[in-house]
Amino acid sequence: MNTKTISIPVSDSTTVSTYVAIPAAAHTKKCPAVIVLQEAFGVNNHIKDVTRRFAEQGYYAIAPELFHRTAEPGFVGGYDQFPAIMPHYLAVTADTVKLDMQACYEWLKKQPEVDSARIASVGYCMGGKASYIANATLPLQAAVSYYGGGIAPDLLHLATLQHAPLLLVWGGLDQHIPAESRHAVTHALTAAKKSFIHIEYSDADHGFFCDEKKQYHQKSAQHAWEATL
């Protein structure tokens, strides 16, 4: 596997710093690709580790820094520093996500190692919402949203625009995304006659997939990883 950090130009004249993990298989064949979308804490060690995990599975994986309009490249925040992160978090909108996802998608399609017909997205927390937006914006082949807060009620209208089958992953103990919000997303997708899978882990909390947080729930995280793959 090779890793690097590159800058991808976006149509609004910004550039998004992006962590890239290239699988060993890319030396001999075109590989499917996945856009890995960050939590609110930036493209930190955990998100880079997840990106490498996908590369180990044979995916050409990239993790764009969604805070690039308000933060310097490489910006990360501690898990106990959310107040400092909030201005950057609030600056990320559905419109900016669409621009960034389009840029990442077009960049991936140009890479000779990438099978341009097999591009997916996966995101965590704010990245879970971003993955849902990406799937409404791009002709992806699959999309995964882990505990995507804010999809309901503001983005339920995008249910009708979901291109690819969608995997929704939730924690049953999550107080940030109440049950009624989770159900609103699945109801909207059902009404839109979209293909999706809904998994809720009753013993897991928000952020349970991150093995650097106290909320980490190993059993749920392992099952979710297998479902994602």
Coordinates of N, CA and C in Angstrom, one line a residue:
M1 N 0.8 -1.2 0.0 CA 0.0 0.0 0.0 C 0.9 1.2 0.0
N2 N 0.5 2.2 -0.8 CA 1.1 3.6 -0.7 C 0.1 4.6 -0.2
T3 N 0.6 5.6 0.5 CA -0.2 6.7 1.0 C 0.4 8.0 0.6
K4 N -0.4 9.0 0.5 CA 0.1 10.3 0.2 C -1.0 11.3 0.5
T5 N -0.7 12.6 0.5 CA -1.6 13.7 0.6 C -1.5 14.6 -0.6
I6 N -2.7 14.8 -1.2 CA -2.7 15.6 -2.4 C -3.7 16.7 -2.3
S7 N -3.7 17.7 -3.2 CA -4.7 18.7 -3.3 C -5.6 18.6 -4.5
I8 N -6.9 18.6 -4.3 CA -7.8 18.4 -5.4 C -8.5 19.7 -5.6
P9 N -8.5 20.3 -6.8 CA -9.2 21.6 -7.1 C -10.7 21.4 -7.1
V10 N -11.4 22.4 -6.6 CA -12.9 22.4 -6.5 C -13.4 23.5 -7.4
S11 N -14.6 23.4 -7.9 CA -15.1 24.3 -8.8 C -15.4 25.7 -8.3
D12 N -15.3 25.9 -6.9 CA -15.5 27.2 -6.4 C -14.2 27.9 -6.1
S13 N -13.1 27.4 -6.8 CA -11.8 28.0 -6.7 C -11.1 27.7 -5.4
T14 N -11.5 26.7 -4.7 CA -10.8 26.3 -3.5 C -10.1 24.9 -3.9
T15 N -9.3 24.5 -2.9 CA -8.7 23.2 -3.1 C -8.9 22.4 -1.8
V16 N -9.1 21.1 -2.0 CA -9.4 20.2 -0.8 C -8.2 19.3 -0.6
S17 N -7.5 19.4 0.5 CA -6.4 18.5 0.9 C -7.0 17.1 1.1
T18 N -6.4 16.1 0.6 CA -7.0 14.8 0.6 C -6.0 13.7 0.9
Y19 N -6.3 12.9 1.8 CA -5.4 11.7 2.2 C -5.8 10.6 1.2
V20 N -4.8 10.0 0.7 CA -5.0 8.9 -0.3 C -4.3 7.6 0.1
A21 N -4.9 6.5 0.0 CA -4.3 5.2 0.3 C -4.6 4.3 -0.9
I22 N -3.5 3.9 -1.6 CA -3.5 3.2 -2.8 C -3.2 1.7 -2.5
P23 N -4.1 0.8 -2.9 CA -3.9 -0.6 -2.5 C -2.8 -1.2 -3.4
A24 N -2.1 -2.3 -2.9 CA -1.1 -2.9 -3.6 C -1.6 -3.5 -5.0
A25 N -2.9 -3.9 -5.0 CA -3.5 -4.5 -6.2 C -3.5 -3.5 -7.3
A26 N -3.4 -2.2 -7.0 CA -3.5 -1.2 -8.1 C -2.3 -1.2 -9.0
H27 N -1.3 -1.9 -8.7 CA -0.1 -2.1 -9.6 C -0.4 -3.1 -10.7
T28 N -1.4 -3.9 -10.5 CA -1.7 -4.9 -11.5 C -3.1 -4.8 -12.2
K29 N -4.0 -4.1 -11.5 CA -5.4 -4.0 -12.1 C -6.1 -2.8 -11.6
K30 N -7.1 -2.4 -12.3 CA -7.9 -1.3 -11.8 C -8.8 -1.7 -10.6
C31 N -8.8 -0.8 -9.6 CA -9.5 -1.1 -8.4 C -10.7 -0.2 -8.2
P32 N -11.7 -0.8 -7.4 CA -12.8 0.1 -7.0 C -12.3 1.1 -6.1
A33 N -13.1 2.2 -5.9 CA -12.7 3.3 -5.1 C -13.7 3.7 -4.1
V34 N -13.3 4.3 -3.0 CA -14.2 4.7 -1.9 C -13.8 6.1 -1.4
I35 N -14.7 7.0 -1.3 CA -14.5 8.3 -0.7 C -14.9 8.1 0.8
V36 N -13.9 8.3 1.7 CA -14.1 8.2 3.1 C -14.3 9.6 3.7
L37 N -15.4 9.8 4.4 CA -15.8 11.1 4.8 C -15.8 11.2 6.4
Q38 N -15.1 12.2 6.8 CA -14.7 12.4 8.2 C -15.8 12.7 9.1
E39 N -15.4 12.4 10.4 CA -16.3 12.9 11.5 C -16.0 14.4 11.7
A40 N -16.6 15.0 12.7 CA -16.4 16.4 12.9 C -15.0 16.8 13.4
F41 N -14.1 15.8 13.6 CA -12.8 16.1 14.2 C -11.7 16.1 13.2
G42 N -12.1 16.1 11.9 CA -11.2 16.2 10.8 C -10.7 14.9 10.3
V43 N -9.8 15.0 9.3 CA -9.1 13.8 8.8 C -8.0 13.5 9.7
N44 N -8.3 12.9 10.9 CA -7.4 12.6 11.9 C -6.8 11.2 11.8
N45 N -6.0 10.8 12.8 CA -5.4 9.5 12.7 C -6.4 8.3 12.5
H46 N -7.6 8.5 13.2 CA -8.6 7.4 13.0 C -9.1 7.3 11.6
I47 N -9.5 8.5 11.0 CA -10.0 8.5 9.6 C -8.9 8.0 8.7
K48 N -7.7 8.4 8.9 CA -6.6 7.9 8.0 C -6.5 6.4 8.2
D49 N -6.6 5.9 9.4 CA -6.5 4.5 9.6 C -7.6 3.7 8.9
V50 N -8.9 4.3 9.0 CA -10.0 3.7 8.2 C -9.7 3.7 6.7
T51 N -9.2 4.8 6.2 CA -8.9 4.9 4.8 C -7.9 3.8 4.4
R52 N -6.9 3.6 5.2 CA -5.9 2.5 5.0 C -6.6 1.1 5.1
R53 N -7.5 0.9 6.0 CA -8.2 -0.3 6.1 C -8.9 -0.7 4.8
F54 N -9.5 0.3 4.2 CA -10.2 0.1 2.9 C -9.2 -0.3 1.8
A55 N -8.0 0.4 1.8 CA -7.0 0.1 0.8 C -6.5 -1.4 1.0
E56 N -6.4 -1.8 2.3 CA -6.0 -3.2 2.5 C -7.0 -4.2 2.0
Q57 N -8.2 -3.7 1.8 CA -9.3 -4.6 1.2 C -9.3 -4.5 -0.3
G58 N -8.4 -3.7 -0.9 CA -8.3 -3.6 -2.3 C -9.0 -2.4 -2.9
Y59 N -9.4 -1.4 -2.1 CA -10.1 -0.2 -2.6 C -9.1 1.0 -2.7
Y60 N -9.2 1.7 -3.7 CA -8.4 3.0 -3.8 C -9.2 4.0 -3.0
A61 N -8.7 4.4 -1.8 CA -9.4 5.1 -0.8 C -8.9 6.5 -0.7
I62 N -9.8 7.5 -0.6 CA -9.4 8.9 -0.4 C -10.3 9.5 0.7
A63 N -9.7 10.4 1.5 CA -10.4 11.1 2.6 C -10.2 12.6 2.5
P64 N -11.1 13.3 1.9 CA -11.0 14.7 1.7 C -11.3 15.5 3.0
E65 N -10.6 16.6 3.2 CA -10.7 17.4 4.4 C -11.9 18.4 4.2
L66 N -13.0 18.1 4.7 CA -14.2 18.9 4.5 C -14.2 20.3 5.1
F67 N -13.2 20.6 6.0 CA -13.1 21.9 6.6 C -12.2 22.8 5.8
H68 N -11.8 22.5 4.6 CA -10.8 23.2 3.9 C -11.1 24.6 3.6
R69 N -12.3 25.0 3.7 CA -12.6 26.4 3.4 C -12.4 27.3 4.6
T70 N -12.3 26.8 5.8 CA -12.2 27.6 7.0 C -11.0 27.2 7.8
A71 N -10.3 26.1 7.5 CA -9.2 25.6 8.3 C -8.0 25.3 7.4
E72 N -6.8 25.4 8.0 CA -5.6 25.1 7.3 C -5.5 23.6 7.0
P73 N -4.8 23.2 5.9 CA -4.7 21.8 5.6 C -4.1 21.0 6.8
G74 N -4.7 19.9 7.1 CA -4.2 19.0 8.2 C -4.9 19.3 9.5
F75 N -5.8 20.3 9.5 CA -6.5 20.6 10.8 C -7.2 19.4 11.3
V76 N -7.0 19.2 12.6 CA -7.8 18.2 13.4 C -8.1 18.8 14.7
G77 N -9.2 18.3 15.3 CA -9.6 18.7 16.7 C -9.7 17.5 17.6
G78 N -9.3 17.7 18.8 CA -9.5 16.6 19.8 C -10.9 16.3 20.1
Y79 N -11.1 15.0 20.6 CA -12.5 14.6 20.8 C -13.2 15.4 21.9
D80 N -12.4 16.1 22.7 CA -12.9 16.9 23.8 C -12.9 18.4 23.4
Q81 N -12.7 18.7 22.2 CA -12.5 20.1 21.7 C -13.6 20.6 20.7
F82 N -14.8 20.1 20.9 CA -15.9 20.4 19.9 C -16.2 21.9 19.8
P83 N -16.1 22.7 20.9 CA -16.4 24.1 20.8 C -15.4 24.8 19.8
A84 N -14.2 24.3 19.8 CA -13.2 24.9 18.8 C -13.5 24.5 17.4
I85 N -14.1 23.3 17.3 CA -14.4 22.7 15.9 C -15.6 23.3 15.4
M86 N -16.5 23.8 16.2 CA -17.9 24.2 15.8 C -17.9 25.2 14.6
P87 N -17.1 26.2 14.6 CA -17.1 27.2 13.4 C -16.9 26.5 12.1
H88 N -15.9 25.5 12.1 CA -15.7 24.8 10.9 C -16.8 23.8 10.5
Y89 N -17.3 23.2 11.5 CA -18.4 22.3 11.4 C -19.6 23.0 10.7
L90 N -20.0 24.2 11.3 CA -21.1 24.9 10.8 C -20.9 25.5 9.4
A91 N -19.7 25.6 9.0 CA -19.4 26.1 7.6 C -19.6 25.1 6.5
V92 N -19.7 23.8 6.9 CA -19.9 22.7 6.0 C -21.4 22.6 5.7
T93 N -21.8 22.9 4.5 CA -23.2 22.8 4.1 C -23.4 21.8 3.1
A94 N -24.7 21.5 2.8 CA -25.0 20.6 1.7 C -24.4 21.0 0.4
D95 N -24.4 22.3 0.1 CA -23.8 22.8 -1.1 C -22.3 22.6 -1.2
T96 N -21.6 22.9 -0.1 CA -20.2 22.7 -0.1 C -19.8 21.3 -0.2
V97 N -20.6 20.4 0.4 CA -20.3 19.0 0.3 C -20.5 18.5 -1.1
K98 N -21.6 19.0 -1.8 CA -21.8 18.6 -3.2 C -20.6 19.0 -4.1
L99 N -20.1 20.2 -3.9 CA -18.9 20.7 -4.7 C -17.7 19.8 -4.4
D100 N -17.5 19.5 -3.1 CA -16.3 18.7 -2.8 C -16.4 17.2 -3.3
M101 N -17.6 16.7 -3.2 CA -17.8 15.3 -3.7 C -17.7 15.2 -5.2
Q102 N -18.2 16.2 -5.9 CA -18.0 16.2 -7.3 C -16.6 16.3 -7.7
A103 N -15.8 17.1 -7.0 CA -14.4 17.2 -7.3 C -13.6 15.9 -7.0
C104 N -13.9 15.3 -5.9 CA -13.3 14.0 -5.6 C -13.7 12.9 -6.6
Y105 N -14.9 12.9 -7.0 CA -15.4 11.9 -7.9 C -14.7 12.1 -9.3
E106 N -14.6 13.3 -9.8 CA -14.0 13.5 -11.0 C -12.5 13.2 -11.0
W107 N -11.9 13.5 -9.8 CA -10.4 13.2 -9.7 C -10.2 11.7 -9.7
L108 N -11.1 11.0 -9.0 CA -10.9 9.5 -9.0 C -11.1 8.9 -10.4
K109 N -12.0 9.4 -11.1 CA -12.3 8.9 -12.5 C -11.1 9.0 -13.4
K110 N -10.2 10.0 -13.1 CA -9.1 10.3 -13.9 C -7.9 9.4 -13.5
Q111 N -7.9 8.7 -12.4 CA -6.8 8.0 -11.9 C -6.7 6.6 -12.7
P112 N -5.6 6.3 -13.3 CA -5.5 5.1 -14.1 C -5.7 3.8 -13.3
E113 N -5.5 3.9 -12.0 CA -5.6 2.7 -11.2 C -7.0 2.4 -10.7
V114 N -8.0 3.4 -11.0 CA -9.3 3.3 -10.5 C -10.3 2.8 -11.6
D115 N -11.1 1.8 -11.2 CA -12.3 1.4 -12.0 C -13.4 2.5 -11.9
S116 N -13.5 3.4 -12.8 CA -14.4 4.5 -12.7 C -15.8 4.2 -12.6
A117 N -16.2 2.9 -12.9 CA -17.6 2.5 -12.8 C -17.9 1.9 -11.4
R118 N -16.9 1.9 -10.5 CA -17.1 1.3 -9.2 C -16.6 2.3 -8.1
I119 N -17.3 3.3 -7.9 CA -16.9 4.3 -6.9 C -18.0 4.4 -5.8
A120 N -17.7 4.4 -4.6 CA -18.6 4.4 -3.5 C -18.2 5.5 -2.5
S121 N -19.1 5.7 -1.5 CA -18.8 6.7 -0.4 C -19.1 6.0 0.9
V122 N -18.4 6.4 2.0 CA -18.7 5.9 3.3 C -18.3 7.1 4.3
G123 N -19.2 7.4 5.2 CA -18.9 8.5 6.1 C -19.4 8.2 7.5
Y124 N -18.9 9.0 8.5 CA -19.1 8.8 9.9 C -19.5 10.1 10.5
C125 N -20.7 10.1 11.2 CA -21.2 11.3 11.9 C -21.5 12.4 10.8
M126 N -20.8 13.5 10.9 CA -21.0 14.5 9.8 C -20.7 13.9 8.4
G127 N -19.8 13.0 8.4 CA -19.5 12.3 7.2 C -20.6 11.4 6.7
G128 N -21.3 10.9 7.7 CA -22.5 10.0 7.3 C -23.5 10.8 6.6
K129 N -23.7 12.1 7.0 CA -24.6 13.0 6.3 C -24.0 13.3 4.9
A130 N -22.7 13.5 4.9 CA -22.1 13.9 3.6 C -22.2 12.7 2.6
S131 N -22.1 11.5 3.1 CA -22.2 10.3 2.2 C -23.6 10.2 1.6
Y132 N -24.6 10.6 2.4 CA -26.0 10.6 1.9 C -26.1 11.7 0.9
I133 N -25.5 12.9 1.1 CA -25.5 13.9 0.1 C -24.8 13.5 -1.2
A134 N -23.6 12.9 -1.0 CA -22.9 12.4 -2.1 C -23.7 11.5 -3.0
N135 N -24.4 10.6 -2.4 CA -25.2 9.6 -3.1 C -26.4 10.2 -3.8
A136 N -26.8 11.4 -3.4 CA -27.8 12.1 -4.1 C -27.3 13.0 -5.2
T137 N -25.9 13.2 -5.2 CA -25.3 14.1 -6.2 C -24.6 13.3 -7.3
L138 N -24.0 12.2 -7.0 CA -23.2 11.4 -7.9 C -23.7 10.1 -8.3
P139 N -23.4 9.5 -9.4 CA -23.8 8.2 -9.8 C -22.9 7.1 -9.1
L140 N -23.0 7.1 -7.8 CA -22.2 6.1 -7.1 C -22.7 4.7 -7.2
Q141 N -21.9 3.7 -6.9 CA -22.4 2.3 -6.9 C -22.8 1.8 -5.6
A142 N -22.4 2.5 -4.5 CA -22.9 2.2 -3.1 C -22.6 3.4 -2.2
A143 N -23.3 3.5 -1.1 CA -23.1 4.5 -0.2 C -23.4 4.0 1.2
V144 N -22.6 4.4 2.2 CA -22.7 4.0 3.6 C -22.7 5.2 4.5
S145 N -23.7 5.3 5.4 CA -23.8 6.4 6.3 C -23.9 5.8 7.7
Y146 N -22.8 6.1 8.5 CA -22.8 5.8 9.9 C -23.3 7.0 10.7
Y147 N -24.3 6.8 11.5 CA -24.9 7.8 12.4 C -24.8 9.2 11.8
G148 N -25.5 9.3 10.7 CA -25.5 10.6 10.0 C -26.5 11.6 10.6
G149 N -26.0 12.4 11.4 CA -26.9 13.4 12.1 C -27.3 14.5 11.1
G150 N -28.5 15.0 11.2 CA -28.9 16.1 10.4 C -29.6 15.7 9.1
I151 N -29.6 14.4 8.8 CA -30.3 14.1 7.6 C -31.8 14.4 7.7
A152 N -32.3 14.0 8.9 CA -33.7 14.4 9.2 C -33.7 15.6 10.2
P153 N -34.5 16.6 10.0 CA -35.5 16.7 8.9 C -35.0 17.4 7.6
D154 N -33.8 18.0 7.7 CA -33.4 19.0 6.7 C -33.2 18.4 5.3
L155 N -32.7 17.2 5.2 CA -32.3 16.6 3.9 C -33.1 15.4 3.5
L156 N -34.3 15.3 4.1 CA -35.2 14.1 3.7 C -35.6 14.2 2.3
H157 N -35.6 15.4 1.7 CA -36.0 15.6 0.3 C -35.0 15.0 -0.6
L158 N -33.8 14.7 -0.2 CA -32.8 14.1 -1.0 C -33.0 12.6 -1.1
A159 N -34.0 12.0 -0.4 CA -34.2 10.6 -0.5 C -34.6 10.2 -1.9
T160 N -35.4 11.0 -2.6 CA -35.8 10.7 -3.9 C -34.6 10.7 -4.9
L161 N -33.5 11.3 -4.5 CA -32.4 11.4 -5.4 C -31.3 10.4 -5.2
Q162 N -31.4 9.5 -4.2 CA -30.4 8.6 -3.9 C -30.1 7.6 -5.1
H163 N -28.9 7.6 -5.6 CA -28.6 6.8 -6.8 C -28.3 5.4 -6.5
A164 N -27.5 5.1 -5.5 CA -27.1 3.7 -5.3 C -27.7 3.1 -4.0
P165 N -27.7 1.8 -3.9 CA -28.1 1.2 -2.6 C -27.4 1.9 -1.4
L166 N -28.1 2.1 -0.4 CA -27.6 2.8 0.8 C -27.6 1.9 2.0
L167 N -26.5 1.9 2.8 CA -26.4 1.2 4.1 C -26.5 2.3 5.2
L168 N -27.5 2.2 6.0 CA -27.6 3.1 7.1 C -27.2 2.4 8.4
V169 N -26.3 3.0 9.2 CA -25.8 2.3 10.4 C -26.0 3.3 11.6
W170 N -26.7 2.8 12.6 CA -27.1 3.7 13.8 C -26.7 3.0 15.1
G171 N -26.6 3.7 16.1 CA -26.4 3.2 17.5 C -27.7 3.4 18.2
G172 N -28.3 2.4 18.8 CA -29.5 2.5 19.5 C -29.5 3.4 20.7
L173 N -28.3 3.6 21.3 CA -28.1 4.5 22.5 C -27.8 5.9 22.1
D174 N -27.8 6.2 20.8 CA -27.4 7.5 20.4 C -28.4 8.6 20.8
Q175 N -28.0 9.5 21.6 CA -28.9 10.6 22.1 C -28.8 11.8 21.1
H176 N -27.8 11.8 20.2 CA -27.6 12.9 19.3 C -28.6 12.8 18.1
I177 N -29.0 11.5 17.8 CA -29.9 11.3 16.7 C -31.0 10.4 17.3
P178 N -32.1 11.0 17.7 CA -33.2 10.3 18.3 C -33.8 9.3 17.4
A179 N -34.6 8.3 18.0 CA -35.2 7.3 17.2 C -36.1 7.9 16.1
E180 N -36.8 8.9 16.4 CA -37.8 9.5 15.5 C -37.0 10.0 14.2
S181 N -35.8 10.5 14.4 CA -35.0 11.0 13.3 C -34.5 9.9 12.4
R182 N -34.1 8.8 13.1 CA -33.6 7.6 12.4 C -34.7 7.0 11.5
H183 N -35.9 6.9 12.2 CA -37.1 6.4 11.5 C -37.5 7.3 10.3
A184 N -37.4 8.6 10.5 CA -37.8 9.5 9.4 C -37.0 9.3 8.1
V185 N -35.7 8.9 8.3 CA -34.8 8.7 7.2 C -35.3 7.4 6.4
T186 N -35.5 6.3 7.2 CA -35.9 5.1 6.5 C -37.3 5.2 5.9
H187 N -38.2 6.0 6.6 CA -39.5 6.2 6.0 C -39.5 6.9 4.7
A188 N -38.6 7.9 4.6 CA -38.4 8.7 3.4 C -37.9 7.9 2.3
L189 N -36.9 7.0 2.6 CA -36.3 6.1 1.6 C -37.3 5.1 1.1
T190 N -38.1 4.6 2.0 CA -39.2 3.6 1.7 C -40.2 4.3 0.8
A191 N -40.6 5.5 1.1 CA -41.6 6.2 0.3 C -41.1 6.5 -1.1
A192 N -39.7 6.7 -1.2 CA -39.1 7.0 -2.5 C -38.8 5.7 -3.2
K193 N -39.1 4.6 -2.6 CA -38.8 3.2 -3.2 C -37.4 3.1 -3.6
K194 N -36.5 3.5 -2.6 CA -35.1 3.3 -2.8 C -34.6 2.0 -2.1
S195 N -33.5 1.5 -2.6 CA -32.9 0.3 -2.0 C -32.0 0.7 -0.9
F196 N -32.2 0.2 0.3 CA -31.4 0.5 1.4 C -31.4 -0.6 2.5
I197 N -30.4 -0.7 3.3 CA -30.4 -1.5 4.5 C -30.2 -0.7 5.7
H198 N -31.0 -1.0 6.7 CA -31.0 -0.2 8.0 C -30.5 -1.1 9.1
I199 N -29.4 -0.8 9.7 CA -28.9 -1.6 10.9 C -28.8 -0.7 12.1
E200 N -29.4 -1.1 13.2 CA -29.3 -0.4 14.4 C -28.8 -1.3 15.5
Y201 N -27.7 -0.9 16.1 CA -27.1 -1.7 17.2 C -27.6 -1.2 18.5
S202 N -28.4 -2.0 19.2 CA -29.1 -1.6 20.4 C -28.1 -1.2 21.6
D203 N -26.9 -1.8 21.6 CA -26.0 -1.6 22.7 C -24.9 -0.5 22.3
A204 N -25.0 0.1 21.2 CA -24.0 1.0 20.7 C -24.5 2.5 20.8
D205 N -23.5 3.4 21.0 CA -23.8 4.8 21.1 C -23.3 5.5 19.9
H206 N -23.5 6.8 19.8 CA -23.0 7.6 18.7 C -21.4 7.5 18.7
G207 N -20.9 7.3 17.5 CA -19.4 7.2 17.3 C -18.9 5.9 17.7
F208 N -19.7 4.8 17.8 CA -19.2 3.5 18.3 C -18.2 2.9 17.4
F209 N -18.1 3.3 16.1 CA -17.1 2.7 15.2 C -15.7 3.1 15.5
C210 N -15.5 4.3 16.1 CA -14.2 4.9 16.4 C -13.5 4.2 17.5
D211 N -12.4 3.5 17.3 CA -11.7 2.8 18.3 C -10.8 3.6 19.2
E212 N -10.9 5.0 19.0 CA -10.1 5.9 19.8 C -11.0 6.6 20.8
K213 N -12.3 6.3 20.8 CA -13.3 7.0 21.7 C -13.8 6.0 22.7
K214 N -14.2 6.6 23.8 CA -14.8 5.7 24.9 C -16.1 5.1 24.4
Q215 N -16.7 5.6 23.4 CA -18.0 5.0 22.9 C -17.7 3.8 22.0
Y216 N -16.5 3.5 21.8 CA -16.2 2.4 20.9 C -16.9 1.1 21.4
H217 N -17.6 0.4 20.5 CA -18.2 -0.8 20.8 C -17.8 -1.9 19.8
Q218 N -16.8 -2.7 20.3 CA -16.1 -3.6 19.4 C -17.0 -4.5 18.6
K219 N -17.9 -5.2 19.2 CA -18.8 -6.1 18.6 C -19.6 -5.5 17.5
S220 N -20.2 -4.3 17.8 CA -21.0 -3.6 16.8 C -20.1 -3.1 15.7
A221 N -18.9 -2.6 16.0 CA -18.0 -2.0 15.0 C -17.6 -3.1 14.0
Q222 N -17.3 -4.3 14.5 CA -16.8 -5.4 13.7 C -17.9 -5.8 12.7
H223 N -19.1 -5.9 13.2 CA -20.3 -6.3 12.4 C -20.5 -5.3 11.3
A224 N -20.5 -4.0 11.7 CA -20.7 -2.9 10.8 C -19.7 -2.9 9.7
W225 N -18.4 -3.2 10.1 CA -17.4 -3.2 9.1 C -17.6 -4.3 8.0
E226 N -18.0 -5.5 8.5 CA -18.3 -6.6 7.6 C -19.5 -6.2 6.7
A227 N -20.5 -5.6 7.3 CA -21.7 -5.2 6.5 C -21.3 -4.1 5.4
T228 N -20.4 -3.2 5.8 CA -20.0 -2.2 4.9 C -19.2 -2.8 3.7
L229 N -18.3 -3.7 4.0 CA -17.6 -4.4 2.9 C -18.5 -5.1 2.0

